[in-house]
mmCIF file of C-alpha atoms in Angstrom:
data_model
loop_
_atom_site.group_PDB
_atom_site.id
_atom_site.type_symbol
_atom_site.label_atom_id
_atom_site.label_comp_id
_atom_site.label_asym_id
_atom_site.label_seq_id
_atom_site.Cartn_x
_atom_site.Cartn_y
_atom_site.Cartn_z
ATOM 1 C CA MET A 1 15.785 50.375 18.461
ATOM 2 C CA ALA A 2 12.365 49.072 19.427
ATOM 3 C CA ILE A 3 13.971 46.553 21.801
ATOM 4 C CA THR A 4 16.248 49.225 23.272
ATOM 5 C CA LYS A 5 13.309 51.592 23.793
ATOM 6 C CA HIS A 6 11.343 48.827 25.518
ATOM 7 C CA ILE A 7 14.199 48.056 27.949
ATOM 8 C CA ILE A 8 14.683 51.755 28.759
ATOM 9 C CA ASP A 9 10.947 52.194 29.382
ATOM 10 C CA MET A 10 10.984 49.257 31.831
ATOM 11 C CA MET A 11 13.783 51.022 33.713
ATOM 12 C CA CYS A 12 11.729 54.249 33.858
ATOM 13 C CA GLY A 13 14.188 55.994 31.588
ATOM 14 C CA GLY A 14 14.095 57.999 28.395
ATOM 15 C CA ILE A 15 15.909 58.189 25.074
ATOM 16 C CA GLU A 16 16.613 61.231 22.879
ATOM 17 C CA VAL A 17 17.866 61.277 19.307
ATOM 18 C CA ASP A 18 19.881 63.980 17.534
ATOM 19 C CA SER A 19 20.467 63.133 13.873
ATOM 20 C CA GLU A 20 21.863 65.001 10.903
ATOM 21 C CA LYS A 21 21.876 63.504 7.456
ATOM 22 C CA GLY A 22 25.327 62.795 6.129
ATOM 23 C CA LYS A 23 27.020 63.462 9.483
ATOM 24 C CA GLY A 24 25.631 60.878 11.920
ATOM 25 C CA THR A 25 23.263 60.201 14.773
ATOM 26 C CA LYS A 26 23.625 60.650 18.519
ATOM 27 C CA PHE A 27 21.441 58.748 21.002
ATOM 28 C CA GLU A 28 21.283 59.907 24.603
ATOM 29 C CA ILE A 29 19.820 57.622 27.251
ATOM 30 C CA ARG A 30 18.875 58.733 30.748
ATOM 31 C CA ILE A 31 18.067 56.129 33.414
ATOM 32 C CA PRO A 32 17.372 56.877 37.102
ATOM 33 C CA LEU A 33 19.571 54.686 39.300
ATOM 34 C CA GLY A 34 19.795 54.527 43.069
ATOM 35 C CA ILE A 35 22.455 53.297 45.469
ATOM 36 C CA CYS A 36 21.687 49.876 46.893
ATOM 37 C CA ASP A 37 22.408 49.767 50.635
ATOM 38 C CA ASP A 38 22.366 45.970 50.954
ATOM 39 C CA GLY A 39 23.967 45.107 47.626
ATOM 40 C CA ASN A 40 27.163 43.795 49.163
ATOM 41 C CA ALA A 41 25.267 41.498 51.525
ATOM 42 C CA MET A 42 23.289 39.994 48.677
ATOM 43 C CA GLU A 43 26.378 39.645 46.522
ATOM 44 C CA ASP A 44 28.074 37.767 49.369
ATOM 45 C CA GLU A 45 25.126 35.369 49.488
ATOM 46 C CA LEU A 46 25.298 34.814 45.738
ATOM 47 C CA GLU A 47 29.069 34.401 45.597
ATOM 48 C CA GLY A 48 29.986 30.823 44.667
ATOM 49 C CA ALA A 49 26.365 29.657 44.367
ATOM 50 C CA TYR A 50 25.246 27.386 41.536
ATOM 51 C CA ALA A 51 22.298 28.242 39.310
ATOM 52 C CA ILE A 52 20.533 26.964 36.222
ATOM 53 C CA VAL A 53 19.088 29.210 33.522
ATOM 54 C CA VAL A 54 16.284 27.687 31.446
ATOM 55 C CA ASP A 55 15.158 29.464 28.293
ATOM 56 C CA ASP A 56 14.535 28.320 24.722
ATOM 57 C CA ASP A 57 16.297 31.496 23.559
ATOM 58 C CA LYS A 58 20.015 30.678 23.684
ATOM 59 C CA THR A 59 21.000 34.348 23.463
ATOM 60 C CA ALA A 60 18.874 35.139 26.520
ATOM 61 C CA CYS A 61 20.539 32.263 28.368
ATOM 62 C CA GLU A 62 24.031 33.447 27.506
ATOM 63 C CA HIS A 63 23.175 36.978 28.600
ATOM 64 C CA ALA A 64 21.804 35.699 31.927
ATOM 65 C CA VAL A 65 24.904 33.567 32.522
ATOM 66 C CA MET A 66 27.107 36.599 31.887
ATOM 67 C CA VAL A 67 25.144 38.733 34.373
ATOM 68 C CA LEU A 68 25.109 35.984 37.003
ATOM 69 C CA GLY A 69 28.828 35.454 36.494
ATOM 70 C CA ARG A 70 29.480 39.071 37.427
ATOM 71 C CA LEU A 71 27.642 38.398 40.698
ATOM 72 C CA GLY A 72 29.818 35.373 41.407
ATOM 73 C CA VAL A 73 27.173 32.800 40.484
ATOM 74 C CA LYS A 74 28.195 29.750 38.460
ATOM 75 C CA ALA A 75 25.379 29.092 36.001
ATOM 76 C CA ASP A 76 24.522 26.314 33.558
ATOM 77 C CA ILE A 77 22.160 26.534 30.601
ATOM 78 C CA ALA A 78 19.209 24.362 29.568
ATOM 79 C CA LEU A 79 17.170 25.131 26.455
ATOM 80 C CA ASN A 80 14.080 23.143 27.452
ATOM 81 C CA ALA A 81 12.303 21.810 30.526
ATOM 82 C CA GLU A 82 13.243 18.164 29.966
ATOM 83 C CA ASP A 83 16.985 18.878 29.850
ATOM 84 C CA ALA A 84 16.636 21.224 32.827
ATOM 85 C CA MET A 85 15.037 18.569 35.046
ATOM 86 C CA MET A 86 17.718 16.048 34.117
ATOM 87 C CA MET A 87 20.473 18.572 34.933
ATOM 88 C CA ILE A 88 18.858 19.528 38.265
ATOM 89 C CA ASN A 89 18.617 15.878 39.335
ATOM 90 C CA LYS A 90 22.172 15.214 38.231
ATOM 91 C CA GLN A 91 23.612 18.249 40.018
ATOM 92 C CA SER A 92 21.705 17.368 43.175
ATOM 93 C CA SER A 93 23.122 13.856 43.116
ATOM 94 C CA LEU A 94 26.629 15.324 43.144
ATOM 95 C CA MET A 95 25.969 17.016 46.502
ATOM 96 C CA ASN A 96 26.530 20.361 44.792
ATOM 97 C CA PRO A 97 22.929 21.283 43.958
ATOM 98 C CA TYR A 98 21.625 24.336 42.204
ATOM 99 C CA LYS A 99 20.635 26.994 44.704
ATOM 100 C CA TYR A 100 18.754 29.102 42.168
ATOM 101 C CA ALA A 101 16.732 28.360 39.039
ATOM 102 C CA PHE A 102 15.852 31.087 36.546
ATOM 103 C CA LEU A 103 13.024 29.767 34.385
ATOM 104 C CA ASP A 104 11.557 31.451 31.329
ATOM 105 C CA TRP A 105 7.771 31.471 31.381
ATOM 106 C CA LYS A 106 6.995 30.868 27.708
ATOM 107 C CA MET A 107 8.780 27.825 26.299
ATOM 108 C CA PRO A 108 7.621 25.193 23.793
ATOM 109 C CA ASN A 109 6.336 21.791 24.977
ATOM 110 C CA LYS A 110 6.548 22.653 28.675
ATOM 111 C CA ASP A 111 6.604 26.214 30.036
ATOM 112 C CA GLY A 112 8.275 27.581 33.144
ATOM 113 C CA ILE A 113 5.230 27.066 35.363
ATOM 114 C CA GLU A 114 4.934 23.387 34.428
ATOM 115 C CA LEU A 115 8.666 22.955 34.994
ATOM 116 C CA THR A 116 8.266 24.596 38.403
ATOM 117 C CA LYS A 117 5.669 21.970 39.326
ATOM 118 C CA ASP A 118 8.074 19.210 38.285
ATOM 119 C CA ILE A 119 10.861 20.698 40.396
ATOM 120 C CA ARG A 120 8.644 21.147 43.441
ATOM 121 C CA ARG A 121 7.581 17.505 43.319
ATOM 122 C CA SER A 122 11.183 16.586 44.099
ATOM 123 C CA TYR A 123 12.697 19.616 45.829
ATOM 124 C CA GLY A 124 11.527 21.911 48.615
ATOM 125 C CA HIS A 125 11.629 25.714 48.651
ATOM 126 C CA ASP A 126 14.719 25.694 50.878
ATOM 127 C CA GLU A 127 16.593 23.439 48.471
ATOM 128 C CA ILE A 128 16.187 25.536 45.332
ATOM 129 C CA ALA A 129 14.763 29.029 44.804
ATOM 130 C CA ILE A 130 12.788 29.443 41.586
ATOM 131 C CA PHE A 131 12.597 32.764 39.767
ATOM 132 C CA LEU A 132 10.257 33.069 36.792
ATOM 133 C CA THR A 133 11.641 35.375 34.107
ATOM 134 C CA THR A 134 9.155 37.126 31.826
ATOM 135 C CA TYR A 135 8.259 40.537 30.433
ATOM 136 C CA ASN A 136 4.914 40.709 32.242
ATOM 137 C CA TRP A 137 3.646 38.341 34.906
ATOM 138 C CA ASP A 138 0.390 39.982 36.007
ATOM 139 C CA GLU A 139 -1.834 37.445 34.254
ATOM 140 C CA ILE A 140 0.010 34.391 35.571
ATOM 141 C CA MET A 141 1.179 35.522 39.010
ATOM 142 C CA GLU A 142 -1.361 33.558 41.044
ATOM 143 C CA THR A 143 -0.935 30.381 38.985
ATOM 144 C CA ALA A 144 2.856 30.637 39.145
ATOM 145 C CA MET A 145 2.914 31.155 42.914
ATOM 146 C CA GLU A 146 0.625 28.157 43.431
ATOM 147 C CA ALA A 147 3.005 26.088 41.288
ATOM 148 C CA GLY A 148 5.915 27.012 43.562
ATOM 149 C CA VAL A 149 7.563 30.056 41.979
ATOM 150 C CA ASP A 150 9.327 32.149 44.639
ATOM 151 C CA GLU A 151 9.794 35.463 42.828
ATOM 152 C CA PHE A 152 9.524 37.113 39.426
ATOM 153 C CA ILE A 153 12.264 38.908 37.472
ATOM 154 C CA ALA A 154 11.695 41.050 34.395
ATOM 155 C CA LYS A 155 13.478 40.127 31.194
ATOM 156 C CA PRO A 156 16.155 40.768 30.160
ATOM 157 C CA LEU A 157 17.995 39.970 33.388
ATOM 158 C CA PHE A 158 20.087 42.678 35.016
ATOM 159 C CA ALA A 159 22.240 42.430 38.129
ATOM 160 C CA GLY A 160 20.008 44.877 39.985
ATOM 161 C CA GLY A 161 16.882 42.853 39.277
ATOM 162 C CA ILE A 162 18.515 39.633 40.431
ATOM 163 C CA LEU A 163 19.825 41.212 43.639
ATOM 164 C CA LYS A 164 16.425 42.710 44.384
ATOM 165 C CA ALA A 165 14.607 39.397 43.848
ATOM 166 C CA VAL A 166 17.075 37.490 46.038
ATOM 167 C CA ASN A 167 16.796 40.173 48.718
ATOM 168 C CA VAL A 168 12.980 40.025 48.705
ATOM 169 C CA LEU A 169 13.042 36.235 48.929
ATOM 170 C CA THR A 170 15.559 36.295 51.791
ATOM 171 C CA GLU A 171 13.405 38.733 53.742
ATOM 172 C CA LYS A 172 10.296 36.623 53.153
ATOM 173 C CA ARG A 173 12.020 33.516 54.430
ATOM 174 C CA SER A 174 13.455 35.250 57.504
ATOM 175 C CA LYS A 175 10.110 36.816 58.484
ATOM 176 C CA GLY A 176 7.613 34.184 57.480
ATOM 177 C CA LYS A 177 9.303 30.921 58.233
ATOM 178 C CA ILE A 178 11.181 29.237 61.050
ATOM 179 C CA VAL A 179 13.903 27.037 59.637
ATOM 180 C CA ASP A 180 13.929 23.537 61.027
ATOM 181 C CA GLU A 181 17.575 22.726 61.606
ATOM 182 C CA SER A 182 16.950 19.315 63.111
ATOM 183 C CA HIS A 183 18.525 16.333 61.402
ATOM 184 C CA VAL A 184 17.111 12.954 60.592
ATOM 185 C CA ASP A 185 18.017 10.380 63.214
ATOM 186 C CA LEU A 186 19.969 7.676 61.397
ATOM 187 C CA SER A 187 20.592 5.483 64.442
ATOM 188 C CA GLY A 188 19.211 2.000 63.976
ATOM 189 C CA LYS A 189 18.752 2.439 60.222
ATOM 190 C CA LYS A 190 19.787 -0.562 58.148
ATOM 191 C CA VAL A 191 22.087 -0.119 55.165
ATOM 192 C CA LEU A 192 23.199 -2.697 52.626
ATOM 193 C CA LEU A 193 26.775 -1.967 51.530
ATOM 194 C CA ALA A 194 27.984 -3.504 48.264
ATOM 195 C CA GLU A 195 31.798 -3.318 48.204
ATOM 196 C CA ASP A 196 34.272 -5.902 46.932
ATOM 197 C CA MET A 197 37.364 -4.411 48.616
ATOM 198 C CA GLU A 198 37.552 -5.647 52.209
ATOM 199 C CA ILE A 199 39.488 -2.630 53.517
ATOM 200 C CA ASN A 200 37.046 -0.195 51.868
ATOM 201 C CA ALA A 201 34.101 -2.060 53.349
ATOM 202 C CA GLU A 202 35.668 -1.954 56.809
ATOM 203 C CA ILE A 203 36.264 1.797 56.558
ATOM 204 C CA MET A 204 32.676 2.402 55.438
ATOM 205 C CA LYS A 205 31.364 0.298 58.322
ATOM 206 C CA GLN A 206 33.394 2.355 60.798
ATOM 207 C CA ILE A 207 32.041 5.597 59.290
ATOM 208 C CA LEU A 208 28.432 4.396 59.354
ATOM 209 C CA ASN A 209 28.832 3.157 62.928
ATOM 210 C CA LEU A 210 29.478 6.774 63.955
ATOM 211 C CA LYS A 211 25.733 7.300 63.483
ATOM 212 C CA ALA A 212 24.814 3.877 64.909
ATOM 213 C CA ILE A 213 23.785 2.646 61.469
ATOM 214 C CA GLU A 214 23.524 -1.139 61.070
ATOM 215 C CA VAL A 215 25.468 -2.443 58.056
ATOM 216 C CA ASP A 216 25.301 -5.651 56.030
ATOM 217 C CA VAL A 217 28.066 -6.151 53.470
ATOM 218 C CA ALA A 218 27.847 -7.767 50.035
ATOM 219 C CA THR A 219 31.093 -8.452 48.157
ATOM 220 C CA ASN A 220 29.670 -8.095 44.641
ATOM 221 C CA GLY A 221 26.583 -6.946 42.763
ATOM 222 C CA GLU A 222 25.060 -10.412 42.499
ATOM 223 C CA GLU A 223 25.340 -10.961 46.243
ATOM 224 C CA ALA A 224 23.864 -7.499 46.915
ATOM 225 C CA PHE A 225 20.864 -8.269 44.719
ATOM 226 C CA GLU A 226 20.311 -11.653 46.404
ATOM 227 C CA MET A 227 20.572 -10.146 49.901
ATOM 228 C CA PHE A 228 18.017 -7.496 48.974
ATOM 229 C CA LEU A 229 15.722 -10.064 47.364
ATOM 230 C CA ASN A 230 15.887 -12.420 50.370
ATOM 231 C CA SER A 231 15.235 -9.688 52.938
ATOM 232 C CA LYS A 232 11.811 -8.639 54.201
ATOM 233 C CA GLU A 233 10.238 -5.789 52.272
ATOM 234 C CA GLY A 234 11.368 -2.519 53.856
ATOM 235 C CA TYR A 235 14.133 -4.220 55.864
ATOM 236 C CA TYR A 236 16.862 -2.042 54.373
ATOM 237 C CA ASP A 237 16.574 1.756 54.464
ATOM 238 C CA ALA A 238 19.231 2.396 51.798
ATOM 239 C CA ILE A 239 21.839 0.695 49.629
ATOM 240 C CA LEU A 240 25.375 1.992 49.158
ATOM 241 C CA MET A 241 26.515 0.506 45.874
ATOM 242 C CA ASP A 242 30.049 0.349 44.541
ATOM 243 C CA ILE A 243 30.085 0.427 40.745
ATOM 244 C CA ARG A 244 33.064 -1.702 39.753
ATOM 245 C CA MET A 245 32.634 -5.157 41.278
ATOM 246 C CA PRO A 246 33.178 -8.740 40.100
ATOM 247 C CA VAL A 247 30.376 -11.116 39.008
ATOM 248 C CA LYS A 248 27.907 -8.261 38.603
ATOM 249 C CA ASN A 249 28.660 -4.532 38.725
ATOM 250 C CA GLY A 250 26.684 -1.977 40.700
ATOM 251 C CA LEU A 251 24.814 -0.622 37.693
ATOM 252 C CA GLU A 252 23.473 -4.071 36.774
ATOM 253 C CA ALA A 253 22.561 -4.821 40.379
ATOM 254 C CA CYS A 254 20.628 -1.560 40.709
ATOM 255 C CA GLU A 255 18.748 -2.170 37.448
ATOM 256 C CA GLU A 256 17.698 -5.632 38.695
ATOM 257 C CA ILE A 257 16.542 -4.215 42.033
ATOM 258 C CA ARG A 258 14.449 -1.572 40.276
ATOM 259 C CA ALA A 259 12.923 -4.239 38.019
ATOM 260 C CA THR A 260 11.534 -6.331 40.882
ATOM 261 C CA ASP A 261 7.873 -6.145 41.855
ATOM 262 C CA ARG A 262 8.690 -5.571 45.517
ATOM 263 C CA LYS A 263 7.095 -2.598 47.262
ATOM 264 C CA ASP A 264 10.555 -1.403 48.317
ATOM 265 C CA ALA A 265 12.032 -1.577 44.807
ATOM 266 C CA ASN A 266 12.347 2.213 44.988
ATOM 267 C CA ILE A 267 14.750 1.971 47.938
ATOM 268 C CA PRO A 268 17.384 4.765 47.900
ATOM 269 C CA VAL A 269 20.485 3.518 46.088
ATOM 270 C CA ILE A 270 23.604 5.689 46.302
ATOM 271 C CA ALA A 271 26.582 5.048 44.060
ATOM 272 C CA LEU A 272 30.034 4.940 45.689
ATOM 273 C CA THR A 273 32.754 5.093 43.082
ATOM 274 C CA ALA A 274 36.047 6.645 42.107
ATOM 275 C CA ASN A 275 34.507 7.504 38.734
ATOM 276 C CA ALA A 276 33.506 11.161 39.010
ATOM 277 C CA PHE A 277 33.167 12.241 35.380
ATOM 278 C CA ASP A 278 29.823 13.535 34.105
ATOM 279 C CA GLU A 279 29.280 10.452 31.955
ATOM 280 C CA ASP A 280 29.850 8.204 35.003
ATOM 281 C CA VAL A 281 27.287 10.141 37.013
ATOM 282 C CA GLN A 282 24.805 9.876 34.146
ATOM 283 C CA LEU A 283 25.315 6.118 33.923
ATOM 284 C CA SER A 284 24.493 5.821 37.636
ATOM 285 C CA LEU A 285 21.323 7.886 37.259
ATOM 286 C CA ASP A 286 20.287 5.982 34.122
ATOM 287 C CA ALA A 287 20.613 2.714 36.056
ATOM 288 C CA GLY A 288 18.117 4.024 38.596
ATOM 289 C CA MET A 289 20.419 5.223 41.351
ATOM 290 C CA ASN A 290 19.322 8.225 43.361
ATOM 291 C CA ALA A 291 22.692 9.855 43.860
ATOM 292 C CA HIS A 292 26.411 9.573 43.235
ATOM 293 C CA LEU A 293 29.236 9.987 45.760
ATOM 294 C CA SER A 294 32.872 9.964 44.739
ATOM 295 C CA LYS A 295 35.537 8.040 46.643
ATOM 296 C CA PRO A 296 37.087 8.696 49.046
ATOM 297 C CA VAL A 297 33.730 9.452 50.633
ATOM 298 C CA GLU A 298 33.489 12.395 53.016
ATOM 299 C CA PRO A 299 31.489 11.344 56.104
ATOM 300 C CA ASP A 300 29.512 14.611 56.235
ATOM 301 C CA ALA A 301 28.517 14.267 52.590
ATOM 302 C CA LEU A 302 27.506 10.645 53.118
ATOM 303 C CA PHE A 303 25.377 11.408 56.183
ATOM 304 C CA ALA A 304 23.755 14.389 54.465
ATOM 305 C CA MET A 305 22.869 12.182 51.516
ATOM 306 C CA LEU A 306 21.411 9.458 53.743
ATOM 307 C CA GLU A 307 19.442 12.007 55.770
ATOM 308 C CA ARG A 308 17.957 13.376 52.572
ATOM 309 C CA TYR A 309 16.874 10.064 51.072
ATOM 310 C CA VAL A 310 16.080 8.094 54.231
#
């Protein structure tokens, strides 16, 4: 009852009790609700979006996922900051990134503000919107905003609160920021393609030539590693690495590249493979690859990935 009373108070409502011993109890709740004029527009924006809910309280996570589901948002759960960061990186590598992150403020080991800082080191405000969920944010508002939090939502999450927060954020972005829609110029960039199938390599070369990208081809992982090692530092802008190859597979080749003491050992490496299961993606990321594209590769997805990492 204490929890119920607290929720009703937050919604500016009231609760009355009529009880008679031996017969039963009747609770009457009154909550003022208004009609949202732009609800449909916000729901359209949310429909089909991907989100991650991070909270050490599993029940709170499940409740949030249920509410988001009613708004058409597909949500995953993480119970701590470490798992959340791994899931965000993984989802981003699949070219289906999370659009929204709902982070609990108070969590053990690393709280929502610290997790926000981690996310912002890798992802911009346009890539993922971060909402901090808490009962009261007055004392941490300034710190949270400096860390990169976009908006605050009171716990527990309700559809109305989510729609309002998304609406406020959308208005802020439309009024206070001009979106740069220019694309990275890929012409003249040099890509090392590791692919043992001649026909696949030829197709990839034709696709990359659409953007005037220069391509060198290695027929196995060992050859790819040697070509990288024998090139000038910074010569290649990215490596497209097939996973299943003779002599040395793509995972082994990437691990060897990352282990060198070259200044460009952190070169973007993108996996190209028919293996699209979660465990395959995780193996690519564990080997040090930046992203994972499934075959057959869609040109738009490939160019978007190269633009992002190059």
